[in-house]
GROMACS .gro file of C-alpha atoms in nm:
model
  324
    1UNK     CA    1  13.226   9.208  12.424
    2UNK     CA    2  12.996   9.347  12.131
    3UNK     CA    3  12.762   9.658  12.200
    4UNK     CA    4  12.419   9.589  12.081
    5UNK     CA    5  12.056   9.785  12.200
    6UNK     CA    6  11.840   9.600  12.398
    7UNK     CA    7  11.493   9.642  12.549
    8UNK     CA    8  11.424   9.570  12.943
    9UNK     CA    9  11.083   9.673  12.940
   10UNK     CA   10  10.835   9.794  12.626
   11UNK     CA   11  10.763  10.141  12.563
   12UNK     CA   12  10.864  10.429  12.414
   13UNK     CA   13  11.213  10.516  12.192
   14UNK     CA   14  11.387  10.603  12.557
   15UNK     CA   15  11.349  10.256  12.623
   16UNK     CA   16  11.649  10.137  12.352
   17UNK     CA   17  11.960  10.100  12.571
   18UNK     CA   18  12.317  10.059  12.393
   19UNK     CA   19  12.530   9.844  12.568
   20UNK     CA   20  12.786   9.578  12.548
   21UNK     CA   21  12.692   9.238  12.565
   22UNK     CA   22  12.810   8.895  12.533
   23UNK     CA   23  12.740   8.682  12.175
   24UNK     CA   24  12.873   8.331  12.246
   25UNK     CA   25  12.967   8.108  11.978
   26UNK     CA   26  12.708   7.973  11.744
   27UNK     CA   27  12.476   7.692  11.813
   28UNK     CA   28  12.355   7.429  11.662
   29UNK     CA   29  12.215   7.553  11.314
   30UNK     CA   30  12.343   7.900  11.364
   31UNK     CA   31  12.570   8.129  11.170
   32UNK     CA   32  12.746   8.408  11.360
   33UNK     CA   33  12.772   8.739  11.131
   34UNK     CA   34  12.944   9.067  11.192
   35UNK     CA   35  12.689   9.314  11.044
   36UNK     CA   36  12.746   9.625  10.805
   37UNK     CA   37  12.419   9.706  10.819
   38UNK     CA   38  12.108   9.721  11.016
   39UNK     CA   39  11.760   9.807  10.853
   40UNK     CA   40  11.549  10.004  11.055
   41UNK     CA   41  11.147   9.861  11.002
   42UNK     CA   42  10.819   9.956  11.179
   43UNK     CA   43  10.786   9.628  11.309
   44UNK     CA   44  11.076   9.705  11.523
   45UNK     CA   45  10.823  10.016  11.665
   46UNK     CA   46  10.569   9.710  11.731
   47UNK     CA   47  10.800   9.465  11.946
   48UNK     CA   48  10.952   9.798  12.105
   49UNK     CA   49  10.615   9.883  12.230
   50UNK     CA   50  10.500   9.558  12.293
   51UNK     CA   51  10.252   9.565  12.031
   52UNK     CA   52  10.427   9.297  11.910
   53UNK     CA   53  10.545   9.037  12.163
   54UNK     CA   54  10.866   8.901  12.221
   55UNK     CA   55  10.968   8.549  12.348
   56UNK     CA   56  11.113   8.750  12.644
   57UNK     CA   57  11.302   9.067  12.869
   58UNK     CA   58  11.517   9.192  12.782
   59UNK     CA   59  11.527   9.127  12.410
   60UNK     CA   60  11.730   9.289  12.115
   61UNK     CA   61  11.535   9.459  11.855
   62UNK     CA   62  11.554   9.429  11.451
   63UNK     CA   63  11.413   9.212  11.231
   64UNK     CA   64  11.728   9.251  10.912
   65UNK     CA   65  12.078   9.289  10.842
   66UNK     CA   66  12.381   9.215  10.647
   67UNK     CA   67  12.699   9.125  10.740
   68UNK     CA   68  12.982   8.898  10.698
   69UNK     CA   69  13.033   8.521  10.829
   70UNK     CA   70  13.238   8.492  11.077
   71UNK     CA   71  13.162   8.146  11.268
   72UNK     CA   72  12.936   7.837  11.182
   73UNK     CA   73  12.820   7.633  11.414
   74UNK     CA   74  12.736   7.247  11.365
   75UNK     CA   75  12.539   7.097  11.099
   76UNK     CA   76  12.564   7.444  10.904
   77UNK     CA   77  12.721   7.330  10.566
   78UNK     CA   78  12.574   7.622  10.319
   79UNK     CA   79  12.784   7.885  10.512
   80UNK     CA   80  13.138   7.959  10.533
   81UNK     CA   81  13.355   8.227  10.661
   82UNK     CA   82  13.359   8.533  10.488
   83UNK     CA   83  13.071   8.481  10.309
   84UNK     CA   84  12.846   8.777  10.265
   85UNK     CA   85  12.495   8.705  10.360
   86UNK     CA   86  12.165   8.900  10.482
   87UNK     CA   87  11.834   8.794  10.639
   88UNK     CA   88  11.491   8.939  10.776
   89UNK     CA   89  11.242   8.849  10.986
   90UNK     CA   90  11.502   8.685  11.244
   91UNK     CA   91  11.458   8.937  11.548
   92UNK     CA   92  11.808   9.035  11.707
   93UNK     CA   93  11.944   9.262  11.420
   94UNK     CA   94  12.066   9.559  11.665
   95UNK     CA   95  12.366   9.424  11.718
   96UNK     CA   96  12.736   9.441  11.590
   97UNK     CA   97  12.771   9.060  11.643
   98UNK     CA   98  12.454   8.813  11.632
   99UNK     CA   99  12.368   8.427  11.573
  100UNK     CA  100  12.135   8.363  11.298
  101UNK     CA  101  11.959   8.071  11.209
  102UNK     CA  102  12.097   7.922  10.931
  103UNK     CA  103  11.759   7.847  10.788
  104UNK     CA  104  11.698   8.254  10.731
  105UNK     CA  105  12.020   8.308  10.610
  106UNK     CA  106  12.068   8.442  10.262
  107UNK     CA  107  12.379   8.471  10.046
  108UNK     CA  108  12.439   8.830   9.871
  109UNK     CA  109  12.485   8.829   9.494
  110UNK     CA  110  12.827   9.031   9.423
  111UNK     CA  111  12.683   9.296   9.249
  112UNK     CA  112  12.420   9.389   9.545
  113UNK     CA  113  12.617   9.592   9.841
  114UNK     CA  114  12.593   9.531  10.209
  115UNK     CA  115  12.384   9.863  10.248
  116UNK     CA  116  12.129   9.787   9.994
  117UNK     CA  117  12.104   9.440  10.111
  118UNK     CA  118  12.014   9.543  10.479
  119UNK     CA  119  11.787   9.810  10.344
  120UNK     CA  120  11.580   9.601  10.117
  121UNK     CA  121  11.547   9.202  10.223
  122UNK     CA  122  11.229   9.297  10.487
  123UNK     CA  123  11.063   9.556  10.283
  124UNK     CA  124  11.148   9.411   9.973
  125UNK     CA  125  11.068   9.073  10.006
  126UNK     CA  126  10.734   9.230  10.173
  127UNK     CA  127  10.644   9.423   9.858
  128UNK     CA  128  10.763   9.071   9.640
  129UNK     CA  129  10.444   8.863   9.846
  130UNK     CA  130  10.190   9.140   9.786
  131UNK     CA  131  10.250   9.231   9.473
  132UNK     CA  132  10.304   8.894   9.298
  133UNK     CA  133  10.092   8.654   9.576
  134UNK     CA  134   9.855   8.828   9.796
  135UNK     CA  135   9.761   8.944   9.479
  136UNK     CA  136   9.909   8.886   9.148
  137UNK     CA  137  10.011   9.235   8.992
  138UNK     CA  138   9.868   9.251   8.611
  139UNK     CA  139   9.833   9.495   8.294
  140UNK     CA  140   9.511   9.706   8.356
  141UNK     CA  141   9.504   9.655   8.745
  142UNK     CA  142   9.457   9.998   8.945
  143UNK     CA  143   9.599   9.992   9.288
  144UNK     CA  144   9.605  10.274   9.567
  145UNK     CA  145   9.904  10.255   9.795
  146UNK     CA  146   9.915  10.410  10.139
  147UNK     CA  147  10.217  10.558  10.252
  148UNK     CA  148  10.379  10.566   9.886
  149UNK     CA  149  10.672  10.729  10.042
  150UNK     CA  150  10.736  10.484  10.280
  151UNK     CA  151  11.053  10.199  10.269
  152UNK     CA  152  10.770   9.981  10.145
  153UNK     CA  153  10.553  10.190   9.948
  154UNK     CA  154  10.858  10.285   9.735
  155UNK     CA  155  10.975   9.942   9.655
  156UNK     CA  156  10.606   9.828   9.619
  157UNK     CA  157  10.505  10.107   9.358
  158UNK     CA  158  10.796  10.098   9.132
  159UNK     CA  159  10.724   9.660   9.121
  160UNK     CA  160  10.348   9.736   9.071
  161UNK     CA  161  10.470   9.961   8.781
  162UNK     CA  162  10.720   9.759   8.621
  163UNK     CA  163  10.419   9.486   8.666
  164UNK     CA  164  10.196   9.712   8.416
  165UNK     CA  165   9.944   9.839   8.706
  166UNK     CA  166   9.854  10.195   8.744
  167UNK     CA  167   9.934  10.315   9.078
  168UNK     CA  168   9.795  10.565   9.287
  169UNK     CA  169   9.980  10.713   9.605
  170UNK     CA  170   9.891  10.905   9.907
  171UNK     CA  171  10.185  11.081  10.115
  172UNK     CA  172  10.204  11.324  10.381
  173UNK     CA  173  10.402  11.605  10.176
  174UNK     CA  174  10.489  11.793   9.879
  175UNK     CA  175  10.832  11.643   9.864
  176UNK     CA  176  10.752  11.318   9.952
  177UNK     CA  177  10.488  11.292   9.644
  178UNK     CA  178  10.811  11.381   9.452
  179UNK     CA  179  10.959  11.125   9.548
  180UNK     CA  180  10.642  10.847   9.535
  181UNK     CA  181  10.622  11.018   9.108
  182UNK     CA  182  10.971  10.940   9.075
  183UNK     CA  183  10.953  10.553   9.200
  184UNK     CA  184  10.658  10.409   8.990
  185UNK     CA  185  10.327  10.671   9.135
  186UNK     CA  186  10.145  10.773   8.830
  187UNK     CA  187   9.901  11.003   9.051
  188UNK     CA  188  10.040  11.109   9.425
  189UNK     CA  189   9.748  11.237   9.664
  190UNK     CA  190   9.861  11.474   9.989
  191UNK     CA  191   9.612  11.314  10.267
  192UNK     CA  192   9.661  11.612  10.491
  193UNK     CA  193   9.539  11.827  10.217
  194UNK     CA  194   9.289  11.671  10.024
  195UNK     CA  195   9.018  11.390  10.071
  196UNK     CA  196   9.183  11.063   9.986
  197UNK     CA  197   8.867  10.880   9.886
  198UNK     CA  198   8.716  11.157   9.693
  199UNK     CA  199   9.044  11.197   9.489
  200UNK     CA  200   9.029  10.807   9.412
  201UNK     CA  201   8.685  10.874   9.283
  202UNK     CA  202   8.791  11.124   9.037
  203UNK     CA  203   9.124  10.962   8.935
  204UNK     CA  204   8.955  10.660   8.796
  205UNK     CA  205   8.650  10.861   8.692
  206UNK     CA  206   8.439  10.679   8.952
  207UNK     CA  207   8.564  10.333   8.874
  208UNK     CA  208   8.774  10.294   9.207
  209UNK     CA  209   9.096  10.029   9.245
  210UNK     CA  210   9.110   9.647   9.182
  211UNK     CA  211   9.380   9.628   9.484
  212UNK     CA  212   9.448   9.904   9.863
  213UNK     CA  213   9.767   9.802   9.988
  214UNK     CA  214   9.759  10.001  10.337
  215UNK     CA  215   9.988   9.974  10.597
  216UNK     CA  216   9.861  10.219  10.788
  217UNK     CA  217   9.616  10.090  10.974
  218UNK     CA  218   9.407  10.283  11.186
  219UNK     CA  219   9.411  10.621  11.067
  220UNK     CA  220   9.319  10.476  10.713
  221UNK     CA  221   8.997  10.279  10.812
  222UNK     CA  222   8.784  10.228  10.691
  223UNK     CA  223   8.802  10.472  10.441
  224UNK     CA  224   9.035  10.253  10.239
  225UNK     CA  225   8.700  10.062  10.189
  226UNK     CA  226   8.597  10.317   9.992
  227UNK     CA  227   8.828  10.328   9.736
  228UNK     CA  228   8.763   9.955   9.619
  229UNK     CA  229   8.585   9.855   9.321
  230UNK     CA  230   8.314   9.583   9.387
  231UNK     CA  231   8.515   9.243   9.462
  232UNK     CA  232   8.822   9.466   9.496
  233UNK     CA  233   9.099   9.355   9.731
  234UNK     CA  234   9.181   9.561  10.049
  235UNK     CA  235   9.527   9.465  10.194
  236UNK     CA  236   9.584   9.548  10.535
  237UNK     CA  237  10.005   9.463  10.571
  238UNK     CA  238  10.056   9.714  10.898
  239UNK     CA  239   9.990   9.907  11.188
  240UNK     CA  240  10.198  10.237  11.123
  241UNK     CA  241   9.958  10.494  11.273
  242UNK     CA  242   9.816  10.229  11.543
  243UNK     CA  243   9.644   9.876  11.491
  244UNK     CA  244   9.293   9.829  11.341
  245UNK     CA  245   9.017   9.715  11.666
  246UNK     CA  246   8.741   9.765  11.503
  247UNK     CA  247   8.706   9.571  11.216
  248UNK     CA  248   8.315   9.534  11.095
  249UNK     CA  249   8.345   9.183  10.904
  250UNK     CA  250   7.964   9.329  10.733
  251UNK     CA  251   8.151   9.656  10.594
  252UNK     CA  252   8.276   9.432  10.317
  253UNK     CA  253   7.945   9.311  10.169
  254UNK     CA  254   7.812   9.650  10.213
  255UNK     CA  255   8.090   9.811   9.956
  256UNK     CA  256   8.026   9.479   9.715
  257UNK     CA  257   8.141   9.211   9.871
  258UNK     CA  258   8.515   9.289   9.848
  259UNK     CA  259   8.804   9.084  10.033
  260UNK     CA  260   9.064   9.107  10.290
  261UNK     CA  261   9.393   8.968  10.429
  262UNK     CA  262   9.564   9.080  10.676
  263UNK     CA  263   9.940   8.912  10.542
  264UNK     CA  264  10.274   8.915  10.701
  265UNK     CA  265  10.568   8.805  10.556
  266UNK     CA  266  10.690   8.555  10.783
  267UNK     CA  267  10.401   8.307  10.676
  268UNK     CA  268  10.534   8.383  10.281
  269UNK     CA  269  10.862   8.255  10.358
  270UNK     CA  270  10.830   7.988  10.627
  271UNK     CA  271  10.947   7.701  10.442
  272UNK     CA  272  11.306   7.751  10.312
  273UNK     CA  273  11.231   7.693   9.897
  274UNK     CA  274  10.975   7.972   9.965
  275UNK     CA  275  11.200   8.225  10.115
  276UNK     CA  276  11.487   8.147   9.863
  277UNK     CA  277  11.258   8.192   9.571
  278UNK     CA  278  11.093   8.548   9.759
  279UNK     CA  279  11.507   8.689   9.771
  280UNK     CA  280  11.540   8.575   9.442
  281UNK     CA  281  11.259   8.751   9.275
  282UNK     CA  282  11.383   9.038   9.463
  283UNK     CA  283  11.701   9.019   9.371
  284UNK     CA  284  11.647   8.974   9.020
  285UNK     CA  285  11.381   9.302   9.036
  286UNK     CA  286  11.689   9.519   9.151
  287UNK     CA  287  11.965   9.350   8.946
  288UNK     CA  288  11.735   9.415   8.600
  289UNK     CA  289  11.717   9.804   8.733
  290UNK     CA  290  11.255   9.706   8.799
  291UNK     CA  291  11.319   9.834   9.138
  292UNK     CA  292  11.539  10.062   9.303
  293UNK     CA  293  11.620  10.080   9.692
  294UNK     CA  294  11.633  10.407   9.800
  295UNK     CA  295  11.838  10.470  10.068
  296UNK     CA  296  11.752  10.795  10.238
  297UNK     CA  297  11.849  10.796  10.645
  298UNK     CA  298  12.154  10.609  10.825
  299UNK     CA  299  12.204  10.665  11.176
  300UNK     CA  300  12.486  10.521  11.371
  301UNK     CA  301  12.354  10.224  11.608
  302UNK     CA  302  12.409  10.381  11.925
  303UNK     CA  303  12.165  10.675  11.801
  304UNK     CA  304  11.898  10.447  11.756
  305UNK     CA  305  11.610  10.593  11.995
  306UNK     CA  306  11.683  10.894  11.722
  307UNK     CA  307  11.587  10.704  11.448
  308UNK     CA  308  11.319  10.553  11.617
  309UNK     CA  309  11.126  10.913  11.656
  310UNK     CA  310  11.242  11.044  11.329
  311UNK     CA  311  11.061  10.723  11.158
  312UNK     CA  312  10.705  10.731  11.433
  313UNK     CA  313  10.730  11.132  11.393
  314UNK     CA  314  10.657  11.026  10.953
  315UNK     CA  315  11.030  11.220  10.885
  316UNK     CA  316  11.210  10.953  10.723
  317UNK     CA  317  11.109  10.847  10.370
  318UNK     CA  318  11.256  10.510  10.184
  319UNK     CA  319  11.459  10.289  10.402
  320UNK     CA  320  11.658  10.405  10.694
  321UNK     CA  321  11.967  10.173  10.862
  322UNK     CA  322  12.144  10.163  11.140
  323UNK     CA  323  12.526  10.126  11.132
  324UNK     CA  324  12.678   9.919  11.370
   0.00000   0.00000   0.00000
């Protein structure tokens, strides 16, 4: 017997129960790891509350991890005990022991550790699709980024950066638009404080952003609207403060026919060449020194319904993990 956390029924962070369970061997396809490291994501917040909806109840949380190979089950021939691997967006990470899919498995360059591994394959590879495909980062671009301070927004700004964009933040506090200047924000904006739109204006002297990368969500529309240039690109990537219901499709035209997506990374790396070119780009963007993964909040796993209200209550910055 492992312990992992597992939900019985959605709601809020009392709902995370630690206990032992079961993992039986691996199946077909499947690589058992022993994880070092669990990152902690908002999506997690989504399946918890049933925002999100899992294949069933009860269901283990977590979307990434790292670990160690331990067992491979039949026709699994890229894996092989002891090998150090990591993965996202394969739901089950709460866990000391899991089965993975092979297909989402990843192996670890020796130079990358298991904690920066588990802290950066979901929000990295996240910030990898909308910086270089949703839209393709370039000298000259001006972007605004909601929640700079974020496990995303940090990784996202510093790679817009390195990319040659000029990148505007907004955080929630002094310290955290520190730490958004320090990791790529060339102008940090406190949204409690001031108006974010009206800032934007006089930022880029009235010119507004190519590119809004906003996982936010509700509390940010549709003022993020406001803040594009004609044809500019808003990029709606989460639901942190709640999920957008009132979308007005004729809002766009009105502010000059701009665009939206509403991405998620699982369609980005659904076929296996695309995910192991995504972790590569990544990997190479923290290996040159582009992008650093800052590593702010660990938690042991059986405090997890802690770190669960630390990161809805907006007190975490960076990436947070869970350790098993």
């Amino acid at each position: 017997m492992v312990h992992a956390v597992r939900v019985h029924q959605t709601g809020g962070p009392e709902v995370l129960a630690y206990e032992a369970v079961e993992v039986p061997p691996p199946g077909r396809g499947e690589v058992q790891i022993r994880q070092t490291a669990i990152g902690l994501n908002f999506i997690d917040v989504y399946f918890r509350t049933g925002l999100y909806k899992a294949a069933s109840l009860p269901f283990i949380p977590g979307n990434e991890g790292a670990g160690v190979v331990e067992a491979v089950g039949p026709d699994v021939n890229d894996f092989h005990p002891g090998d150090r691997v990591a993965y996202a967006m394969a739901i089950g990470a709460y866990a000391e022991v899991r089965n993975v899919p092979a297909a989402v498995l990843l192996h670890l360059p020796a130079s990358i550790d298991d904690q920066t591994a588990a802290a950066m394959m979901l929000k990295g590879m996240t910030a990898q699709y909308l910086v270089r495909r949703t839209h393709h980062i370039k000298p000259g671009d001006v972007i605004l980024v909601q929640a700079a301070a974020g496990g995303v927004g940090l990784i996202l700004c510093q790679w817009a950066k390195h990319l040659g964009a000029t990148v505007i933040g907004t955080v929630g506090s002094k310290d955290k638009a520190e730490l958004a200047l320090s990791h790529g924000c060339d102008e940090v904006i406190l949204y409690r404080d001031e108006d974010f739109v009206h800032r934007v204006k006089e930022i880029t002297a009235g010119k507004l952003c190519d590119v809004v990368y906003d996982g936010v969500g509700q509390a940010t529309y549709p003022a993020s609207l406001d803040c594009l240039k004609p044809l500019g690109l808003w990029v709606s990537f989460g639901n942190a403060s709640g999920a957008i219901k009132n979308f007005d499709l004729l809002a766009l035209s009105q502010r000059g026919s701009l665009f939206a997506t509403r991405p998620t990374l699982a369609t980005f790396v659904a076929k296996r060449h695309d995910l192991i070119a995504t972790a590569n780009d990544l990997f190479e963007a923290v290996l040159t020194g582009a992008v650093k993964i800052p590593v702010h909040q660990t938690y042991a796993l059986k405090d997890v319904q802690k770190a669960h209200k630390d990161l809805e209550s907006r007190k975490t910055t960076g990436s947070t993990l869970l350790l098993p």
